[in-house]
Coordinates of C-alpha atoms in Angstrom, one line a residue:
M184 CA -40.0 14.6 -0.4
K185 CA -40.2 16.1 3.1
A186 CA -38.1 19.2 3.1
N187 CA -36.4 18.5 6.4
K188 CA -36.2 14.8 6.2
Y189 CA -33.1 13.1 7.4
I190 CA -31.4 10.8 4.9
F191 CA -30.7 7.7 6.9
L192 CA -27.6 5.9 5.5
L193 CA -27.7 3.2 8.0
S194 CA -28.9 0.0 6.5
A195 CA -32.1 1.6 5.5
A196 CA -29.9 2.7 2.6
S197 CA -29.8 -0.7 1.2
V198 CA -33.6 -1.1 1.3
L199 CA -33.9 -4.8 0.3
G200 CA -30.5 -5.4 1.9
L201 CA -31.7 -4.2 5.3
T202 CA -30.5 -7.2 7.2
A203 CA -28.8 -9.1 4.4
C204 CA -25.6 -7.1 4.3
M205 CA -25.0 -5.5 7.7
D206 CA -21.2 -5.5 7.0
N207 CA -21.7 -3.2 4.1
Y208 CA -23.7 -0.3 5.4
E209 CA -22.4 3.2 6.1
T210 CA -22.6 4.9 9.4
L211 CA -22.7 8.6 8.6
P212 CA -24.4 10.8 11.3
A213 CA -28.1 11.2 10.4
D214 CA -28.1 14.8 11.5
E215 CA -25.3 15.7 9.1
F216 CA -27.0 14.8 5.8
T217 CA -30.5 16.2 5.5
T218 CA -32.2 16.8 2.2
E219 CA -31.9 20.6 2.8
Y220 CA -28.2 20.2 3.4
L221 CA -27.5 18.1 0.3
F222 CA -29.7 20.0 -2.1
S223 CA -29.4 23.6 -0.8
T224 CA -31.1 26.2 -2.9
T225 CA -28.2 28.6 -2.1
D226 CA -25.4 26.2 -3.1
S227 CA -24.8 27.4 -6.6
L228 CA -21.7 25.2 -6.9
G229 CA -23.6 22.1 -5.9
T230 CA -20.7 21.1 -3.6
Q231 CA -22.6 18.9 -1.2
A232 CA -24.6 17.1 -4.0
R233 CA -21.4 16.4 -5.9
Q234 CA -19.8 15.0 -2.8
Y235 CA -22.8 12.8 -2.3
L236 CA -22.6 11.6 -5.9
N237 CA -19.0 10.7 -5.3
T238 CA -20.1 8.3 -2.5
I239 CA -22.2 6.5 -5.1
Y240 CA -19.2 6.2 -7.4
D241 CA -17.3 4.7 -4.5
I242 CA -19.7 1.6 -4.7
L243 CA -18.3 0.8 -8.2
E244 CA -16.0 -2.2 -8.2
N245 CA -12.3 -1.9 -8.5
G246 CA -11.5 -5.4 -9.7
H247 CA -7.8 -5.4 -8.8
N248 CA -7.6 -8.2 -6.2
R249 CA -11.3 -7.4 -5.4
V250 CA -12.5 -10.8 -4.3
G251 CA -11.0 -11.4 -0.9
G252 CA -7.6 -10.2 -2.1
Y253 CA -7.7 -12.0 -5.5
Y254 CA -9.0 -11.5 -9.0
L255 CA -12.4 -13.0 -9.8
D256 CA -10.8 -14.9 -12.6
S257 CA -9.2 -17.1 -10.0
S258 CA -12.7 -18.6 -9.6
T259 CA -12.7 -19.7 -13.3
D260 CA -10.7 -22.2 -15.4
D261 CA -8.2 -19.4 -16.2
A262 CA -6.5 -19.2 -12.8
I263 CA -6.2 -20.4 -9.2
S264 CA -5.3 -18.8 -6.0
I265 CA -1.8 -19.2 -4.7
D266 CA -3.4 -20.0 -1.3
M267 CA -5.0 -23.4 -1.7
D268 CA -5.2 -24.2 2.0
G269 CA -6.8 -21.1 3.5
E270 CA -10.0 -21.4 1.5
P271 CA -9.9 -17.8 0.1
D272 CA -13.2 -16.4 -1.3
V273 CA -12.2 -17.2 -4.9
L274 CA -11.7 -20.9 -4.1
R275 CA -15.0 -21.0 -2.3
I276 CA -16.7 -19.6 -5.3
A277 CA -14.9 -21.9 -7.7
T278 CA -15.8 -25.0 -5.7
G279 CA -19.3 -23.9 -4.8
Q280 CA -18.6 -23.7 -1.1
Y281 CA -21.4 -21.2 -0.4
T282 CA -25.1 -21.1 0.3
A283 CA -27.9 -18.6 0.6
S284 CA -26.9 -18.1 4.3
N285 CA -23.2 -18.7 4.1
R286 CA -22.4 -16.2 1.4
V287 CA -19.2 -14.9 -0.2
S288 CA -19.7 -11.2 0.6
S289 CA -16.8 -9.9 -1.4
D290 CA -18.6 -10.8 -4.6
M291 CA -22.3 -11.4 -4.0
R292 CA -22.8 -7.7 -3.0
W293 CA -26.6 -7.6 -2.9
G294 CA -26.8 -5.1 -0.1
E295 CA -24.1 -2.9 -1.6
Y296 CA -25.9 -2.5 -4.9
Y297 CA -29.2 -1.7 -3.3
T298 CA -27.4 0.8 -1.1
G299 CA -26.2 2.4 -4.3
I300 CA -29.7 2.3 -5.9
R301 CA -31.2 4.1 -2.9
K302 CA -28.5 6.7 -2.9
V303 CA -29.2 7.4 -6.6
N304 CA -32.9 7.8 -5.8
I305 CA -32.1 10.2 -3.1
L306 CA -29.9 12.3 -5.4
I307 CA -32.3 12.4 -8.3
S308 CA -35.2 13.3 -6.0
G309 CA -33.6 16.5 -4.9
I310 CA -30.8 17.7 -7.2
D311 CA -33.1 19.7 -9.5
S312 CA -33.5 22.2 -6.7
V313 CA -29.8 23.1 -6.7
P314 CA -29.2 26.3 -8.7
Y315 CA -26.1 25.3 -10.6
R316 CA -24.2 28.1 -12.2
A317 CA -21.6 25.8 -13.9
T318 CA -22.5 24.3 -17.2
Y319 CA -21.2 21.4 -19.4
R320 CA -21.7 20.3 -23.0
N321 CA -23.7 17.1 -23.4
A322 CA -23.4 14.4 -26.1
L323 CA -25.5 16.5 -28.5
G324 CA -23.2 19.5 -28.1
Q325 CA -25.8 21.4 -26.0
T326 CA -24.9 23.6 -23.0
R327 CA -26.7 22.5 -19.9
P328 CA -26.5 23.1 -16.1
L329 CA -24.0 20.8 -14.5
G330 CA -26.7 19.3 -12.3
V331 CA -28.2 17.7 -15.4
S332 CA -25.0 15.8 -16.0
F333 CA -24.8 14.7 -12.3
K334 CA -28.4 13.4 -12.5
A335 CA -27.7 11.4 -15.6
E336 CA -24.5 10.1 -14.2
A337 CA -26.4 8.9 -11.1
R338 CA -28.9 7.1 -13.3
F339 CA -26.1 5.4 -15.2
L340 CA -24.7 4.1 -12.0
R341 CA -28.1 2.8 -11.0
A342 CA -28.3 1.0 -14.3
W343 CA -24.9 -0.5 -13.7
F344 CA -25.9 -1.7 -10.2
Y345 CA -29.0 -3.3 -11.6
F346 CA -27.0 -5.0 -14.3
Q347 CA -24.6 -6.4 -11.7
L348 CA -27.5 -7.8 -9.7
L349 CA -29.1 -9.2 -12.9
R350 CA -26.1 -11.2 -14.0
R351 CA -25.5 -12.5 -10.5
Y352 CA -29.1 -13.4 -9.6
G353 CA -31.4 -13.0 -12.6
G354 CA -34.5 -10.9 -12.1
V355 CA -34.5 -8.7 -9.0
P356 CA -36.9 -6.2 -7.4
L357 CA -37.0 -2.9 -9.3
V358 CA -37.7 0.0 -7.0
G359 CA -38.0 2.8 -9.6
D360 CA -37.2 6.3 -8.3
K361 CA -38.9 5.7 -4.9
V362 CA -36.9 6.5 -1.7
F363 CA -38.2 4.1 0.8
D364 CA -38.7 5.0 4.5
L365 CA -38.2 2.7 7.4
D366 CA -42.0 2.3 7.8
D367 CA -42.7 1.5 4.2
D368 CA -43.7 -1.9 2.9
M369 CA -40.4 -3.4 1.7
E370 CA -41.7 -6.9 0.9
L371 CA -41.3 -6.4 -2.9
P372 CA -41.4 -9.3 -5.3
R373 CA -38.7 -9.9 -7.8
N374 CA -39.3 -8.5 -11.2
T375 CA -39.0 -10.8 -14.2
F376 CA -35.7 -11.0 -16.0
A377 CA -37.3 -9.4 -19.1
E378 CA -38.7 -6.5 -17.0
C379 CA -35.2 -5.9 -15.6
V380 CA -33.6 -5.9 -19.0
D381 CA -36.2 -3.5 -20.4
Y382 CA -35.9 -1.2 -17.5
I383 CA -32.1 -0.9 -17.8
V384 CA -32.3 -0.4 -21.6
N385 CA -34.9 2.3 -21.3
E386 CA -32.9 4.1 -18.6
L387 CA -29.8 4.0 -20.8
N388 CA -31.6 5.2 -23.8
D389 CA -33.2 8.0 -21.9
I390 CA -30.0 9.4 -20.4
Q391 CA -27.3 8.8 -23.0
D392 CA -27.6 12.2 -24.7
S393 CA -27.6 14.0 -21.3
L394 CA -24.1 12.7 -20.6
R395 CA -20.9 13.9 -22.1
S396 CA -19.3 12.3 -25.2
V397 CA -15.7 11.0 -25.3
S398 CA -15.1 13.9 -27.7
T399 CA -16.0 16.5 -25.0
I400 CA -14.9 14.9 -21.8
S401 CA -12.3 16.9 -19.7
S402 CA -9.7 15.6 -17.4
E403 CA -11.7 16.7 -14.4
F404 CA -14.6 14.4 -15.4
A405 CA -12.5 11.7 -17.1
H406 CA -13.9 9.1 -14.7
A407 CA -17.5 10.0 -15.5
P408 CA -19.7 7.8 -17.8
T409 CA -20.3 9.1 -21.3
K410 CA -22.9 8.4 -24.0
Q411 CA -20.5 5.8 -25.2
A412 CA -20.5 4.1 -21.7
C413 CA -24.3 3.9 -22.0
Q414 CA -24.0 2.3 -25.3
A415 CA -21.4 -0.1 -24.1
L416 CA -23.5 -1.2 -21.1
K417 CA -26.5 -1.7 -23.4
S418 CA -24.3 -3.8 -25.7
R419 CA -23.1 -6.0 -22.8
L420 CA -26.6 -6.3 -21.3
L421 CA -28.3 -7.3 -24.5
L422 CA -25.5 -9.8 -25.3
Y423 CA -26.1 -11.5 -21.9
A424 CA -29.9 -11.4 -22.4
A425 CA -29.4 -13.2 -25.8
S426 CA -27.1 -15.9 -24.3
P427 CA -28.2 -19.5 -23.5
L428 CA -28.4 -19.0 -19.7
F429 CA -31.1 -16.5 -20.1
N430 CA -32.4 -17.3 -23.6
G431 CA -33.3 -20.9 -24.3
H432 CA -31.3 -22.8 -21.8
T433 CA -32.4 -21.3 -18.5
L434 CA -32.0 -23.0 -15.1
E435 CA -35.7 -23.7 -14.8
S436 CA -38.0 -24.0 -17.8
G437 CA -40.8 -21.4 -17.8
N438 CA -39.3 -19.5 -14.8
A439 CA -39.4 -15.9 -15.9
L440 CA -37.3 -14.8 -13.0
V441 CA -34.2 -16.5 -14.2
G442 CA -34.5 -15.8 -17.9
Y443 CA -36.9 -15.5 -20.8
P444 CA -39.5 -18.3 -20.8
S445 CA -38.9 -19.1 -24.5
Y446 CA -36.0 -18.7 -26.9
D447 CA -36.0 -15.8 -29.4
P448 CA -33.2 -15.6 -32.0
N449 CA -34.0 -11.9 -32.5
R450 CA -32.3 -11.2 -29.2
W451 CA -29.0 -11.8 -30.9
K452 CA -29.9 -9.2 -33.5
L453 CA -30.7 -6.7 -30.8
A454 CA -27.3 -7.3 -29.2
A455 CA -25.5 -7.0 -32.5
D456 CA -27.3 -3.8 -33.4
A457 CA -26.5 -2.3 -30.0
A458 CA -22.8 -3.0 -30.5
R459 CA -22.9 -1.7 -34.1
E460 CA -24.5 1.5 -32.9
L461 CA -21.5 2.1 -30.7
I462 CA -19.0 1.1 -33.4
E463 CA -20.5 3.2 -36.1
G464 CA -21.7 6.1 -33.8
A465 CA -21.0 9.7 -34.9
G466 CA -19.3 10.3 -31.5
H467 CA -16.3 8.2 -32.7
K468 CA -15.2 10.3 -35.7
G469 CA -12.2 12.5 -35.7
K470 CA -9.3 12.7 -33.3
D471 CA -11.3 11.5 -30.4
S472 CA -12.7 8.4 -32.1
L473 CA -12.8 5.1 -30.3
T474 CA -10.3 2.7 -31.7
L475 CA -7.7 0.2 -30.3
T476 CA -4.8 1.6 -28.3
E477 CA -1.6 0.6 -30.0
D478 CA -0.3 -1.4 -27.0
V479 CA -3.0 -3.1 -25.1
R480 CA -1.0 -2.7 -21.8
D481 CA -1.4 1.1 -22.1
V482 CA -5.2 0.7 -21.8
F483 CA -4.9 0.0 -18.1
L484 CA -2.0 2.4 -17.3
N485 CA -3.1 5.7 -18.8
F486 CA -6.6 7.0 -18.0
Y487 CA -6.1 10.8 -18.0
D488 CA -6.0 11.3 -21.7
Y489 CA -8.7 9.8 -24.0
G490 CA -6.6 11.0 -27.0
A491 CA -3.6 8.9 -25.9
N492 CA -5.9 6.0 -24.9
P493 CA -8.6 5.9 -27.5
E494 CA -9.8 2.4 -26.5
L495 CA -11.0 3.5 -23.0
I496 CA -14.7 3.9 -22.5
F497 CA -15.4 3.7 -18.8
F498 CA -13.1 2.9 -15.9
R499 CA -12.5 3.4 -12.2
Q500 CA -9.5 5.4 -11.3
G501 CA -6.7 3.7 -9.5
G502 CA -3.9 4.9 -7.4
N503 CA -0.3 5.8 -8.4
G504 CA 1.7 3.0 -6.9
T505 CA 2.9 -0.6 -7.1
N506 CA 0.1 -2.5 -5.3
V507 CA -0.9 -4.6 -8.3
E508 CA 2.7 -5.6 -8.9
N509 CA 3.5 -6.3 -5.2
Q510 CA 0.3 -8.5 -4.9
N511 CA 0.7 -10.4 -8.1
G512 CA 4.3 -10.2 -9.2
P513 CA 6.4 -13.4 -9.2
L514 CA 7.9 -14.7 -6.0
G515 CA 11.6 -14.7 -5.2
F516 CA 12.2 -10.9 -5.2
T517 CA 12.6 -8.8 -2.1
G518 CA 12.3 -5.2 -1.0
S519 CA 10.8 -2.9 -3.7
R520 CA 10.8 -5.8 -6.1
M521 CA 8.8 -8.1 -3.9
G522 CA 5.7 -9.9 -5.3
N523 CA 3.2 -12.2 -3.6
G524 CA 2.2 -14.1 -6.8
R525 CA -1.4 -14.2 -5.7
T526 CA -2.9 -15.0 -9.2
C527 CA -1.7 -18.2 -10.8
P528 CA -2.9 -18.7 -14.4
T529 CA -3.7 -22.2 -15.4
Q530 CA -2.3 -24.3 -18.2
N531 CA -5.8 -24.2 -19.6
L532 CA -5.5 -20.5 -20.3
V533 CA -1.9 -20.7 -21.6
D534 CA -3.1 -23.3 -24.1
A535 CA -5.8 -21.0 -25.4
F536 CA -3.2 -18.6 -26.8
P537 CA -2.5 -19.4 -30.5
M538 CA 0.9 -19.4 -32.2
A539 CA 2.4 -16.2 -33.6
D540 CA 0.6 -16.6 -36.9
G541 CA -2.8 -16.8 -35.2
R542 CA -3.2 -20.6 -35.8
M543 CA -3.7 -22.9 -32.8
R544 CA -1.1 -25.2 -31.4
G545 CA -0.4 -28.1 -33.8
D546 CA -2.2 -26.3 -36.7
S547 CA 0.4 -23.8 -37.8
P548 CA 2.5 -24.6 -40.9
T549 CA 5.0 -21.9 -39.9
Y550 CA 5.5 -22.3 -36.2
Q551 CA 5.8 -25.8 -34.8
Y552 CA 4.7 -26.2 -31.2
S553 CA 7.2 -28.1 -29.0
D554 CA 6.7 -29.4 -25.4
D555 CA 10.4 -28.7 -25.0
N556 CA 9.9 -25.0 -25.6
P557 CA 6.2 -24.4 -25.1
Y558 CA 6.3 -20.6 -25.0
A559 CA 8.2 -19.9 -28.2
N560 CA 6.5 -18.3 -31.2
R561 CA 3.2 -17.7 -29.5
D562 CA 0.6 -14.9 -29.8
P563 CA 2.3 -11.8 -28.3
R564 CA -0.6 -11.4 -25.9
L565 CA 0.7 -14.4 -24.0
D566 CA 3.8 -12.6 -22.7
K567 CA 1.7 -9.5 -22.0
T568 CA -0.7 -11.5 -19.8
I569 CA 1.3 -14.3 -18.2
L570 CA 4.8 -14.7 -16.7
H571 CA 6.3 -18.2 -17.2
N572 CA 9.5 -20.0 -16.8
G573 CA 12.0 -18.1 -19.0
S574 CA 10.1 -14.8 -19.0
Q575 CA 12.0 -11.6 -18.7
W576 CA 11.0 -9.6 -15.6
L577 CA 12.8 -7.1 -13.5
G578 CA 15.9 -7.6 -15.6
T579 CA 15.9 -11.3 -14.7
T580 CA 15.1 -14.5 -16.6
L581 CA 12.5 -16.1 -14.4
A582 CA 12.9 -19.6 -12.9
T583 CA 9.4 -20.6 -12.0
W584 CA 9.9 -24.3 -11.6
Q585 CA 8.9 -25.5 -8.1
G586 CA 12.0 -24.8 -6.0
G587 CA 13.3 -22.4 -8.5
T588 CA 14.4 -18.8 -7.6
N589 CA 11.0 -17.4 -8.6
N590 CA 8.9 -20.2 -7.2
P591 CA 10.7 -21.2 -4.0
A592 CA 9.4 -24.4 -2.4
N593 CA 10.4 -23.3 1.1
G594 CA 7.9 -20.4 1.2
A595 CA 4.5 -20.5 2.8
D596 CA 2.9 -20.6 -0.7
Y597 CA 4.1 -21.3 -4.2
S598 CA 2.5 -21.4 -7.6
L599 CA 1.1 -24.9 -8.4
T600 CA 0.8 -23.9 -12.0
S601 CA 4.3 -22.4 -12.3
Y602 CA 2.7 -19.2 -13.8
F603 CA 2.1 -15.7 -12.6
M604 CA -0.1 -12.9 -14.0
C605 CA 1.4 -9.8 -15.4
K606 CA -1.5 -8.1 -17.1
F607 CA -2.4 -4.7 -15.7
M608 CA 1.2 -4.3 -14.5
G609 CA 3.8 -1.7 -15.6
K610 CA 6.3 -2.6 -18.2
F611 CA 8.9 -3.9 -15.8
Q612 CA 10.6 -6.5 -18.1
N613 CA 14.0 -4.8 -18.0
A614 CA 13.5 -2.5 -14.9
S615 CA 15.7 -3.0 -11.8
E616 CA 12.7 -2.5 -9.5
Y617 CA 9.1 -1.6 -9.4
S618 CA 8.2 2.1 -9.6
S619 CA 4.8 3.8 -9.2
V620 CA 2.4 3.6 -12.1
L621 CA -1.2 4.5 -12.6
H622 CA -3.6 1.5 -12.5
A623 CA -7.1 1.9 -13.8
W624 CA -9.8 -0.8 -13.5
V625 CA -11.3 -0.8 -16.9
M626 CA -15.0 -1.6 -17.1
F627 CA -15.6 -1.0 -20.8
R628 CA -13.1 -0.8 -23.6
Y629 CA -13.5 -0.8 -27.4
A630 CA -12.0 -4.3 -27.7
E631 CA -14.9 -5.8 -25.8
I632 CA -17.4 -4.0 -28.1
L633 CA -15.8 -5.6 -31.1
L634 CA -16.1 -9.0 -29.5
N635 CA -19.7 -8.4 -28.4
F636 CA -20.5 -7.5 -32.0
A637 CA -18.7 -10.5 -33.5
E638 CA -20.4 -12.9 -31.1
A639 CA -23.9 -11.5 -31.5
E640 CA -23.7 -11.0 -35.3
N641 CA -22.4 -14.6 -35.7
E642 CA -25.2 -16.0 -33.7
S643 CA -27.7 -13.9 -35.5
V644 CA -26.7 -14.3 -39.2
G645 CA -23.5 -16.3 -39.2
P646 CA -19.8 -15.5 -39.9
T647 CA -20.2 -12.4 -42.1
A648 CA -17.4 -10.3 -43.4
E649 CA -18.1 -7.8 -40.5
V650 CA -17.5 -10.6 -38.0
Y651 CA -14.2 -11.5 -39.6
D652 CA -13.2 -7.8 -39.7
A653 CA -13.8 -7.4 -35.9
L654 CA -11.4 -10.3 -35.2
Y655 CA -8.9 -9.0 -37.8
T656 CA -8.8 -5.7 -36.0
L657 CA -8.0 -7.3 -32.7
R658 CA -5.4 -9.7 -34.0
A659 CA -3.6 -7.0 -36.0
R660 CA -3.3 -4.9 -32.8
A661 CA -2.0 -8.0 -31.0
G662 CA 0.9 -8.3 -33.5
I663 CA -0.3 -11.2 -35.5
K664 CA 0.6 -10.8 -39.1
R665 CA -1.9 -10.9 -41.9
G666 CA -0.2 -13.9 -43.4
S667 CA 0.1 -15.3 -47.0
V668 CA -1.1 -18.8 -46.5
A669 CA -4.1 -19.5 -48.9
G670 CA -7.4 -19.8 -47.1
Y671 CA -6.2 -17.9 -43.9
R672 CA -6.0 -14.3 -42.8
Y673 CA -4.6 -13.4 -39.4
G674 CA -4.7 -17.1 -38.6
L675 CA -8.4 -17.4 -39.2
K676 CA -9.7 -19.9 -41.7
Q677 CA -11.9 -18.5 -44.4
D678 CA -15.5 -19.8 -44.9
M679 CA -15.9 -21.0 -41.3
T680 CA -19.2 -22.4 -40.2
Q681 CA -21.2 -20.7 -37.5
D682 CA -20.2 -23.3 -35.0
E683 CA -16.5 -22.9 -35.9
M684 CA -16.7 -19.2 -35.7
R685 CA -18.4 -19.4 -32.3
E686 CA -15.5 -21.3 -30.9
V687 CA -13.0 -18.8 -32.3
I688 CA -14.9 -15.9 -30.9
R689 CA -15.2 -17.5 -27.5
N690 CA -11.5 -18.2 -27.4
E691 CA -10.6 -14.7 -28.6
R692 CA -12.7 -13.3 -25.7
R693 CA -10.9 -15.5 -23.3
I694 CA -7.4 -14.3 -24.2
E695 CA -8.1 -10.7 -25.1
L696 CA -10.2 -10.0 -22.0
A697 CA -8.3 -12.3 -19.5
F698 CA -8.6 -11.2 -15.9
E699 CA -11.1 -8.4 -16.6
E700 CA -14.0 -10.3 -15.0
H701 CA -15.5 -11.6 -18.2
R702 CA -14.6 -15.2 -18.2
F703 CA -16.5 -15.9 -14.9
Y704 CA -19.8 -14.7 -16.5
D705 CA -19.0 -15.9 -20.0
I706 CA -18.8 -19.6 -19.2
R707 CA -22.0 -19.2 -17.2
R708 CA -24.1 -17.4 -19.8
W709 CA -22.8 -19.8 -22.5
R710 CA -23.9 -22.7 -20.2
I711 CA -20.5 -24.4 -20.6
A712 CA -19.2 -24.2 -17.1
E713 CA -20.5 -27.7 -16.2
Q714 CA -18.6 -29.1 -19.2
L715 CA -15.4 -27.2 -18.6
F716 CA -15.2 -28.1 -14.9
S717 CA -15.8 -31.8 -15.6
Q718 CA -12.1 -31.9 -16.3
P719 CA -9.4 -30.9 -13.7
L720 CA -7.7 -27.5 -14.0
Q721 CA -4.1 -27.9 -15.0
G722 CA -0.7 -26.3 -14.4
M723 CA 2.7 -26.9 -15.8
Q724 CA 5.2 -29.0 -13.8
V725 CA 8.6 -27.6 -14.7
V726 CA 11.7 -29.6 -13.8
E727 CA 15.3 -28.4 -14.0
S728 CA 17.9 -31.2 -13.9
Q729 CA 21.4 -31.4 -15.2
G730 CA 20.9 -28.4 -17.4
M731 CA 17.8 -29.8 -19.0
T732 CA 14.3 -28.4 -18.5
T733 CA 11.2 -30.6 -18.9
Y734 CA 7.6 -29.5 -19.0
T735 CA 4.7 -31.7 -18.0
R736 CA 1.1 -30.9 -17.6
I737 CA -0.3 -31.7 -14.2
D738 CA -3.8 -31.6 -12.6
V739 CA -4.0 -28.9 -9.9
L740 CA -7.7 -28.5 -9.0
K741 CA -10.9 -30.5 -9.5
V742 CA -14.1 -28.5 -9.3
N743 CA -17.6 -29.9 -9.1
F744 CA -19.8 -27.3 -10.8
E745 CA -23.5 -27.7 -10.3
A746 CA -26.0 -26.1 -12.7
R747 CA -27.4 -24.0 -9.8
N748 CA -24.0 -22.3 -9.5
N749 CA -24.7 -20.4 -12.8
L750 CA -26.6 -17.9 -10.6
Y751 CA -26.0 -16.9 -7.0
P752 CA -28.6 -17.6 -4.4
I753 CA -30.7 -14.7 -3.2
P754 CA -29.5 -13.9 0.4
Y755 CA -31.4 -16.1 2.9
S756 CA -32.2 -13.1 5.1
E757 CA -34.0 -11.5 2.1
V758 CA -36.1 -14.6 1.5
N759 CA -36.7 -15.1 5.2
K760 CA -38.0 -11.6 5.9
N761 CA -39.8 -11.0 2.6
R762 CA -42.8 -13.3 1.9
N763 CA -42.8 -12.2 -1.8
M764 CA -39.1 -13.1 -2.4
V765 CA -38.6 -16.2 -4.5
Q766 CA -35.3 -18.1 -4.2
N767 CA -33.3 -19.1 -7.3
P768 CA -33.7 -22.7 -8.5
N769 CA -32.2 -25.5 -6.3
W770 CA -31.1 -23.1 -3.5
K771 CA -32.7 -23.0 -0.1

C-alpha cells in the first residue's frame, strides 16, 4: 500500500462494476479520504476507520420495501404488487422482463456488492496500523484491541456480499484482499461455484472467534455480526450449495460456474452439520442462549436487547417510525392511519397455512375448513402475517372486498387478492392510529436455523427425531397444540417418508419465513419455480350482498418462468468489457 495513496470511491470502488452500475457509485472527494487519513497512526480511537466501516454496513440490504418500493416476495407466488399497471420492479422480476442489459438495478446489485468488497479490502489493508486503545471481548472471551473486531466485521460483510452475488449469479470473480488500481488488469474470470463456496466458508471459519458472541454483545454494537452470525451464514450457504439448483440439477450440465458438475449427497450432511453446530454451540447456553422469542412479531420490533429477543442473530437497524405500516397497511384509512397496501399476499400463500391443530385444510378431524368462513380456526401465524376480510386492525373490522371500505374500487389501486400484509408491523389490531415503532430488517434468526437443519438432515438421512423436534419447536411457539390424536403431534403425521417430510419442511419455511426474502431463492434452489408458475397466482374475490359474504378463488397473474430465470444474467457491460467473463446459460 502506498502511504499517501488516494482512495478513489468513484466507480473504481466497484472494481468489476466499473461501468455496470454507474447509478450506484459514491462521489466522495478523493482528497478527503487518503489511506493516511483513514488509518492514522495517531488516531487511538480509530474514529475515521470506524466511520469508513459504517459506510460498508450501509451497503447491507434493508428489505422493507427494498425492491423499487416493494418486498422481494412480491416477485414470488406469495404476493403481488398493488400496482399491476406501472410495471414495478417486482413485477418485472416475476414476469422475467429483464435482460443482461435491461436490468432491475434495485435487486441485481452487482456493482454495489463489488463496491462493498473493495471497501472491505481497503479497510483490512490498513486498519492494523491504527493504535487502538479500546478493547473488546471476542467469542472466546479474550480481550483484544477493538481494531481486531472491526477487521473481522469487515471480512464478515465481504463474505455476505459474495454470498449475495453467488445466489444471484452462481460463481463470480473472487478478488481476494487485493485493492485494485485504475491501471490494473480487471479482466478477471469467474471463479467456479465450488471455489466461491469454499472461499466464503474458509473466511467465516477464520474470523468467527474474532467476533463477539451473542453472550458478550453490548447495545453499542448490537448491529454487529457475531460468531453466531458467521455460523448462520455458513448454514445458509451450505444449504444452498446442497440444493438441486447447484447440486445435481444445475442449469447447464458440467458447467462449474453455475453449480457443482456432479451431485454429491454429502453436501446435505455438511449443511446439516453447520446448522447443528449453531444449535448446539456453547455460545447458546445460559441467559443469552439462542431460542425462539415468545411472540414472533417481537423479533422484528425489538433489536436493542438480545436478552428480550433471544431469536435474533443478525439484523439491520431500522428507524423508529410508521413507514412500514404506511406503505403496506390496508387501504381505506386516512391521516396517521393511512396505508398504501403495497404488498398483496396471494391466495396461494393463505392456503399454505394449516388449521389450528397443524393439519392442512381438509385433513383436520377437529377443525373443518369452510369456504364460507375460510379464515376461522387457522394456524395463528396467518393473522400475524396477513390481513383479510374480517381481520381486526386499527380498532376496525376490515372490509377488504373490492369496493369495500378497506379496498375501495374508486382508488388508483386496489388489492386484486383482497389481502394485505401485516408482518413486521406493530401490534395495531386495537389501536386507534399508528404510532412509532422500531423496525429491524432481520437477516438471520434462530427459526431459520431450525428449518435449515430440518431440511438438510431430512435430505441427508431422512425424517429423524431431530427433524421432527425442530418442527415441533416452531409449531409450539406458533400456538399449535401438541394434540392427542393418535399418530400425530403438533399436526405432523408420525413415520413420514422422506418425500412427505420434504413437503412439510418446505411449507413450514414458506409460512414461518414469509416476506423475509427466502421464498424467492427457495423456489429457485429447489428447482420448482417452473412448476409453481405453470399455474396462475390466485387471489380471493370477496362479494358482500344482502348481508351475505361469499368467497371465490380467482386468477390474478400468469407468469411464464423460464429455466434461465433461476439465475440473473451477468451485466452486459461486464461481459462486453471483460473478455474473460462468461455469461450465464441462455442469456446474451
